[in-house]
Coordinates of C-alpha atoms and ligand atoms in Angstrom, one line a residue:
M23 CA 102.1 -104.1 130.5
E24 CA 98.2 -105.1 129.7
T25 CA 97.8 -105.7 125.9
Q26 CA 95.0 -105.1 125.0
I27 CA 93.2 -107.3 121.7
K28 CA 90.4 -105.5 119.0
K29 CA 88.4 -107.0 117.3
L30 CA 88.0 -105.5 113.5
N31 CA 85.9 -106.2 110.3
Y32 CA 86.4 -105.8 107.5
E33 CA 82.9 -104.8 106.5
T34 CA 82.8 -101.5 108.5
I35 CA 86.3 -100.8 110.3
N36 CA 85.9 -99.6 113.0
M37 CA 87.9 -95.9 112.9
N38 CA 88.0 -95.5 116.7
I39 CA 90.0 -98.6 117.5
I40 CA 92.4 -97.3 114.7
E41 CA 92.6 -94.4 115.8
E42 CA 93.3 -95.1 119.3
A43 CA 96.1 -97.6 117.7
G44 CA 97.2 -95.3 115.7
K45 CA 97.9 -92.6 119.2
I46 CA 99.8 -95.5 120.6
L47 CA 102.0 -95.4 117.6
K48 CA 102.7 -91.6 117.7
E49 CA 103.5 -91.9 121.1
G50 CA 106.1 -94.5 121.0
G51 CA 104.1 -97.5 121.9
L52 CA 104.2 -101.0 119.7
V53 CA 100.5 -102.5 118.0
A54 CA 100.7 -105.4 116.1
F55 CA 98.3 -105.6 113.1
P56 CA 97.0 -107.8 110.5
T57 CA 98.1 -107.8 106.7
E58 CA 97.2 -109.7 103.8
T59 CA 101.0 -111.5 104.1
V60 CA 100.8 -111.9 108.1
Y61 CA 100.8 -110.5 110.6
G62 CA 102.8 -106.9 111.6
L63 CA 104.4 -105.7 114.8
G64 CA 103.7 -102.2 114.0
G65 CA 106.0 -99.5 115.8
D66 CA 106.7 -95.5 114.0
A67 CA 108.9 -95.8 111.4
L68 CA 110.9 -92.7 112.1
N69 CA 111.5 -92.8 116.2
P70 CA 114.2 -94.8 116.8
V71 CA 112.7 -95.5 120.3
S72 CA 110.0 -97.7 118.6
S73 CA 112.3 -99.7 116.5
E74 CA 114.4 -100.9 119.7
K75 CA 111.6 -101.4 121.3
I76 CA 110.1 -104.0 118.7
Y77 CA 113.7 -106.0 118.6
A78 CA 113.2 -106.1 122.3
A79 CA 109.4 -107.0 122.7
K80 CA 110.4 -110.0 119.6
G81 CA 114.0 -111.0 121.0
R82 CA 115.3 -110.2 117.4
P83 CA 118.8 -109.7 116.6
S84 CA 119.1 -105.2 115.9
D85 CA 121.3 -106.2 112.8
N86 CA 117.9 -107.3 111.3
P87 CA 116.6 -105.0 110.0
L88 CA 112.8 -103.8 110.3
I89 CA 110.3 -102.8 106.8
V90 CA 108.5 -99.6 106.5
H91 CA 105.0 -99.8 105.9
I92 CA 103.8 -97.7 103.9
A93 CA 99.4 -96.4 103.0
D94 CA 99.8 -93.5 100.5
K95 CA 102.6 -94.5 97.4
S96 CA 103.9 -91.2 97.2
H97 CA 104.8 -91.2 100.6
V98 CA 108.2 -94.4 99.6
Y99 CA 109.9 -90.2 98.1
Q100 CA 110.0 -89.4 101.7
I101 CA 111.9 -92.5 102.9
A102 CA 113.6 -93.2 100.4
K103 CA 115.8 -92.2 96.8
K104 CA 117.6 -92.9 93.6
I105 CA 114.6 -94.4 92.4
S106 CA 114.9 -96.4 89.4
K107 CA 113.1 -96.8 85.7
E108 CA 112.1 -100.5 86.9
A109 CA 111.5 -99.5 90.9
E110 CA 108.6 -97.8 89.3
K111 CA 107.3 -99.8 87.2
L112 CA 107.0 -103.0 90.3
M113 CA 105.2 -100.6 92.6
E114 CA 102.7 -99.7 89.8
A115 CA 102.9 -103.2 88.9
F116 CA 102.2 -104.7 92.6
W117 CA 101.5 -101.8 95.2
P118 CA 99.4 -102.3 97.4
G119 CA 100.1 -105.8 97.8
P120 CA 102.4 -108.2 98.8
L121 CA 106.2 -106.7 97.5
T122 CA 109.1 -105.1 99.6
L123 CA 111.6 -103.4 97.9
I124 CA 114.7 -102.4 98.9
F125 CA 115.7 -98.4 98.5
P126 CA 118.5 -96.6 99.3
K127 CA 117.5 -95.1 102.2
T128 CA 116.9 -90.7 103.1
D129 CA 117.6 -89.4 106.4
L130 CA 114.3 -89.5 107.7
V131 CA 114.9 -92.9 108.3
P132 CA 116.6 -93.4 111.8
P133 CA 119.6 -96.7 111.5
K134 CA 117.9 -98.0 113.9
T135 CA 114.9 -98.8 111.7
T136 CA 117.4 -100.6 109.3
G137 CA 119.6 -102.5 111.2
G138 CA 122.3 -99.6 110.6
L139 CA 122.7 -100.1 107.0
D140 CA 121.5 -97.4 104.3
T141 CA 118.9 -99.0 102.6
V142 CA 115.5 -99.0 103.4
A143 CA 112.9 -101.7 103.1
V144 CA 109.9 -100.3 101.9
R145 CA 105.9 -102.2 101.1
M146 CA 102.3 -100.5 100.8
P147 CA 99.6 -103.6 102.3
R148 CA 96.7 -103.9 100.0
D149 CA 95.1 -104.8 103.4
P150 CA 92.7 -102.3 104.2
I151 CA 93.0 -102.2 107.7
A152 CA 96.5 -102.0 107.4
A153 CA 96.3 -99.2 105.3
A154 CA 93.8 -97.1 107.8
F155 CA 96.1 -98.7 110.9
I156 CA 99.5 -96.8 108.9
R157 CA 97.0 -93.2 107.6
A158 CA 95.7 -93.4 111.3
A159 CA 99.5 -93.4 112.9
G160 CA 101.3 -91.1 110.8
G161 CA 102.2 -93.2 107.4
F162 CA 105.4 -94.7 108.3
V163 CA 105.2 -97.5 110.4
S164 CA 108.2 -100.4 110.5
A165 CA 106.7 -104.0 111.2
P166 CA 108.5 -107.1 111.2
S167 CA 106.5 -110.1 111.3
A168 CA 104.7 -110.4 115.2
N169 CA 106.2 -113.3 116.4
A170 CA 109.2 -114.4 119.1
S171 CA 112.5 -114.4 116.8
G172 CA 113.1 -118.1 115.2
R173 CA 108.8 -119.5 115.9
P174 CA 107.3 -119.2 113.1
S175 CA 105.5 -116.4 111.4
T176 CA 101.8 -115.3 112.7
T177 CA 98.6 -116.0 110.3
T178 CA 95.7 -115.0 113.5
A179 CA 95.5 -112.5 116.5
E180 CA 95.7 -115.4 118.9
H181 CA 99.0 -116.4 117.6
V182 CA 100.4 -113.0 117.6
A183 CA 99.0 -113.4 121.6
E184 CA 101.2 -116.8 121.7
D185 CA 104.6 -115.2 121.5
L186 CA 103.8 -111.2 122.6
D187 CA 100.6 -110.6 125.0
G188 CA 102.4 -108.1 127.8
R189 CA 104.7 -107.6 125.6
I190 CA 103.0 -104.6 123.5
E191 CA 100.4 -101.8 124.0
M192 CA 97.5 -103.5 121.7
I193 CA 96.7 -106.6 119.6
L194 CA 93.8 -105.7 116.1
D195 CA 92.7 -109.1 115.3
G196 CA 91.3 -109.4 111.4
G197 CA 91.1 -112.8 111.6
Q198 CA 93.5 -115.4 109.8
A199 CA 95.8 -113.5 106.7
V200 CA 94.8 -114.7 104.0
I201 CA 98.3 -115.1 101.9
G202 CA 100.3 -116.2 105.0
L203 CA 103.6 -116.1 103.7
E204 CA 105.8 -113.0 104.2
S205 CA 106.5 -110.1 101.2
T206 CA 108.4 -111.6 98.4
I207 CA 111.3 -108.6 98.6
V208 CA 113.2 -107.0 95.2
D209 CA 116.7 -105.1 96.5
V210 CA 116.2 -102.3 93.7
S211 CA 118.9 -99.9 95.5
Q212 CA 122.4 -101.8 93.0
E213 CA 121.3 -101.5 89.0
K214 CA 120.6 -105.2 88.6
P215 CA 117.3 -105.7 90.6
V216 CA 117.6 -108.8 92.7
I217 CA 114.8 -110.9 94.7
L218 CA 115.8 -111.3 98.1
R219 CA 113.3 -113.7 99.6
P220 CA 110.6 -115.7 97.1
G221 CA 107.0 -115.1 98.5
V222 CA 103.3 -115.2 96.2
I223 CA 104.9 -112.2 93.6
T224 CA 106.7 -114.2 92.2
K225 CA 109.4 -114.3 89.4
A226 CA 108.1 -114.8 86.4
M227 CA 105.2 -112.6 87.2
M228 CA 107.6 -110.0 87.8
E229 CA 109.6 -110.6 85.0
A230 CA 107.0 -110.1 82.9
V231 CA 107.3 -106.1 84.1
I232 CA 110.7 -105.4 84.1
G233 CA 112.8 -108.6 82.4
P234 CA 115.2 -110.9 83.2
L235 CA 115.8 -110.8 87.1
E236 CA 118.1 -112.8 89.3
T237 CA 117.4 -114.0 92.8
D238 CA 120.2 -113.9 95.4
Q239 CA 122.3 -117.2 95.6
A240 CA 122.0 -118.0 99.2
V241 CA 117.9 -118.0 98.3
I242 CA 118.9 -121.0 96.1
A243 CA 121.6 -122.6 97.4
P244 CA 121.4 -122.0 101.8
D245 CA 124.0 -124.4 102.6
S246 CA 126.1 -122.6 100.0
G247 CA 127.6 -120.4 103.2
I248 CA 127.2 -117.4 100.8
K249 CA 126.0 -114.5 102.9
P250 CA 122.7 -114.0 102.0
K251 CA 121.6 -109.6 101.4
A252 CA 118.9 -110.0 103.6
P253 CA 120.0 -110.1 107.0
G254 CA 117.4 -112.1 108.5
M255 CA 117.6 -114.8 105.6
K256 CA 120.5 -116.0 107.7
Y257 CA 118.8 -115.9 111.1
R258 CA 117.2 -119.5 112.0
H259 CA 113.3 -119.3 111.1
Y260 CA 110.0 -120.7 111.8
A261 CA 111.7 -123.7 113.9
P262 CA 108.4 -125.2 115.6
K263 CA 110.1 -127.6 118.3
A264 CA 109.9 -131.0 116.8
E265 CA 112.7 -131.9 114.9
L266 CA 110.6 -131.3 110.9
T267 CA 112.0 -133.8 108.0
I268 CA 111.2 -133.1 104.2
V269 CA 110.9 -136.0 102.7
E270 CA 110.9 -135.0 98.9
G271 CA 110.1 -137.2 95.5
E272 CA 107.3 -139.1 93.2
T273 CA 103.9 -139.1 95.2
E274 CA 103.4 -143.1 96.0
A275 CA 107.5 -143.2 97.2
V276 CA 106.2 -140.0 99.3
I277 CA 103.4 -141.8 101.0
A278 CA 105.2 -145.0 101.7
A279 CA 108.8 -143.9 103.3
V280 CA 106.2 -141.3 105.9
N281 CA 104.8 -144.3 106.8
R282 CA 107.6 -146.6 107.4
L283 CA 109.5 -143.4 109.0
T284 CA 106.1 -143.2 111.5
E285 CA 106.2 -146.5 112.3
E286 CA 109.5 -146.9 113.3
A287 CA 109.8 -143.7 115.4
E288 CA 106.4 -145.2 116.6
T289 CA 107.8 -148.6 117.7
K290 CA 111.3 -146.4 119.9
G291 CA 108.5 -145.0 121.4
K292 CA 107.9 -141.6 120.2
K293 CA 105.4 -139.7 118.7
V294 CA 105.1 -138.0 115.0
G295 CA 103.7 -135.1 113.2
I296 CA 102.5 -135.5 109.2
I297 CA 102.6 -132.1 107.2
A298 CA 100.1 -134.0 104.6
T299 CA 97.7 -132.2 102.1
D300 CA 93.9 -133.1 101.3
E301 CA 94.8 -135.7 98.0
T302 CA 97.1 -137.2 100.5
V303 CA 95.3 -137.4 104.4
N304 CA 94.3 -140.3 104.4
R305 CA 97.1 -142.5 102.9
Y306 CA 99.1 -142.0 106.2
E307 CA 98.3 -144.5 109.3
K308 CA 99.8 -143.4 112.3
G309 CA 101.0 -140.5 113.8
L310 CA 99.5 -136.9 113.6
V311 CA 97.8 -136.1 110.3
Q312 CA 97.6 -132.3 109.3
S313 CA 96.6 -131.3 105.3
L314 CA 97.6 -127.9 104.3
G315 CA 94.9 -128.0 102.4
A316 CA 94.6 -128.6 98.2
R317 CA 97.9 -129.5 96.5
S318 CA 96.5 -128.3 93.7
H319 CA 95.2 -125.0 95.8
E320 CA 98.5 -123.6 95.9
D321 CA 97.3 -120.9 98.3
E322 CA 95.4 -122.8 100.7
I323 CA 99.1 -124.5 101.2
S324 CA 101.0 -121.3 102.2
M325 CA 97.9 -119.7 104.5
H326 CA 98.0 -123.5 107.0
L327 CA 101.7 -123.7 107.2
F328 CA 102.5 -121.5 109.8
E329 CA 99.7 -122.5 111.4
A330 CA 100.1 -126.2 111.1
L331 CA 104.2 -126.0 112.3
R332 CA 102.8 -123.8 115.5
S333 CA 99.8 -126.1 115.9
F334 CA 102.2 -129.6 116.4
D335 CA 104.1 -126.7 119.2
E336 CA 100.9 -127.2 120.6
T337 CA 101.4 -131.4 120.9
D338 CA 104.0 -133.3 122.5
V339 CA 105.1 -134.8 119.2
D340 CA 109.4 -135.1 118.7
C341 CA 109.1 -135.8 115.6
I342 CA 107.7 -134.4 112.4
Y343 CA 107.8 -135.4 108.7
S344 CA 106.3 -132.9 105.4
E345 CA 105.9 -134.1 101.7
S346 CA 107.6 -131.3 99.8
F347 CA 105.7 -128.7 98.2
E348 CA 108.3 -127.1 95.2
N349 CA 107.1 -127.9 92.0
A350 CA 103.9 -124.9 91.4
A351 CA 104.3 -120.8 90.9
I352 CA 105.2 -120.1 95.4
G353 CA 106.3 -123.7 95.6
Q354 CA 110.2 -121.6 96.1
A355 CA 108.0 -119.8 98.8
I356 CA 106.4 -122.4 100.1
M357 CA 110.2 -124.5 99.8
N358 CA 112.0 -121.0 101.2
R359 CA 110.7 -121.1 104.2
L360 CA 109.7 -125.1 104.5
L361 CA 113.5 -125.3 104.5
K362 CA 113.9 -123.0 106.6
A363 CA 112.0 -125.1 109.7
A364 CA 113.5 -128.2 109.4
G365 CA 117.1 -126.5 108.8
Y366 CA 117.5 -127.9 106.0
R367 CA 117.2 -132.0 106.8
V368 CA 115.7 -133.6 103.5
I369 CA 114.9 -137.0 102.6
E370 CA 115.2 -137.9 99.4
V371 CA 113.0 -140.9 98.6
Ligands
AMP413 P1 110.2 -109.9 108.6 O1 109.3 -108.5 108.5 O2 109.5 -110.5 109.6 O3 109.6 -110.6 107.5 O4 111.6 -109.4 108.0 C1 112.1 -108.5 107.1 C2 113.2 -109.0 106.1 O5 113.6 -108.0 105.5 C3 114.3 -110.2 106.8 O6 114.0 -110.9 106.4 C4 115.2 -108.4 106.4 O7 116.5 -109.2 106.6 C5 114.9 -108.2 105.1 N1 115.2 -106.9 105.2 C6 114.5 -105.0 105.6 N2 115.1 -104.5 105.3 C7 116.3 -104.9 104.7 C8 117.6 -103.8 103.7 N3 117.2 -102.9 104.2 N4 118.5 -104.6 103.2 C9 117.7 -106.1 103.0 N5 116.7 -106.6 103.6 C10 116.1 -106.2 104.4
MG414 MG1 109.8 -111.9 110.5

């Protein structure tokens, strides 16, 4: 099939295009669309055939459930039940926005959409193109990230086309996603809320609203062999083609170690990529160096991470060394993605 790419701008959203995209979903087709986190691959969440098509287009394992996106808060009650007081407070504080909540599902949601689980993940994006599209599509859009399974999530329409051209009906192009990391996921289906995936809505931000929160052990200690509660967290993710290694330690020690490792690799005839920051980018002597932005602006780092991982795939680097990003507010989310991309290869210096 031919994938149409439609450019939209945020000042005046072209509603004819939005209606056309909505119609595609109502007829069982797929449309990729921008959200504030990453691009989503949307299908009608209430149509099991659409969910099957999403898994096929991404090459995604069918036990990995999809997030259902809504544009009106009140719609959550149609697809979720037993909504706790804590969940109400989180929705009040962070919706619309980059927070996904897991609830027991109602019968309206087909098991194909939830990977056979009796819970459903729900998010209300704040991106106005996403909201308009969700409404035009009937109100319930299931959407995982719009990338081929295993590859870095997409933050531009061009990246979506790289992975999904010819496999979906349409891509809505809203430019670069401003956050660049997927939503925070919190399971509120049990008595105690648990963070299943870190994101830019941090633990501290949520604790300020509902008190102490737990984090799924699989997020904190990924090597522990503990089965993650978000099925998607167990799969290899975000991986660039070249072997990625994170170098952790004091800034000066990291710079010295990366320069030494790069030199060694180049001596063996290898090409090296380096993931740096504005503060350090000029300190690397060799290799193909990419800055994610200023370390003092975490939002720049998160916005450019997946883009950098993808861009190294277009070069023929054999290995990539990356600085580490653990010490800041959304650093846990950034490191969670980077560690997965690196297959947990970390060198401490
Ligand atoms: P993606 O949209 O590609 O970021 O993937 C959605 C993420 O949400 C995956 O990690 C899923 O495993 C997780 N998820 C979706 N639905 C549920 C659910 N009902 N329970 C736990 N995790 C879920
Ligand atoms: Mg994904």
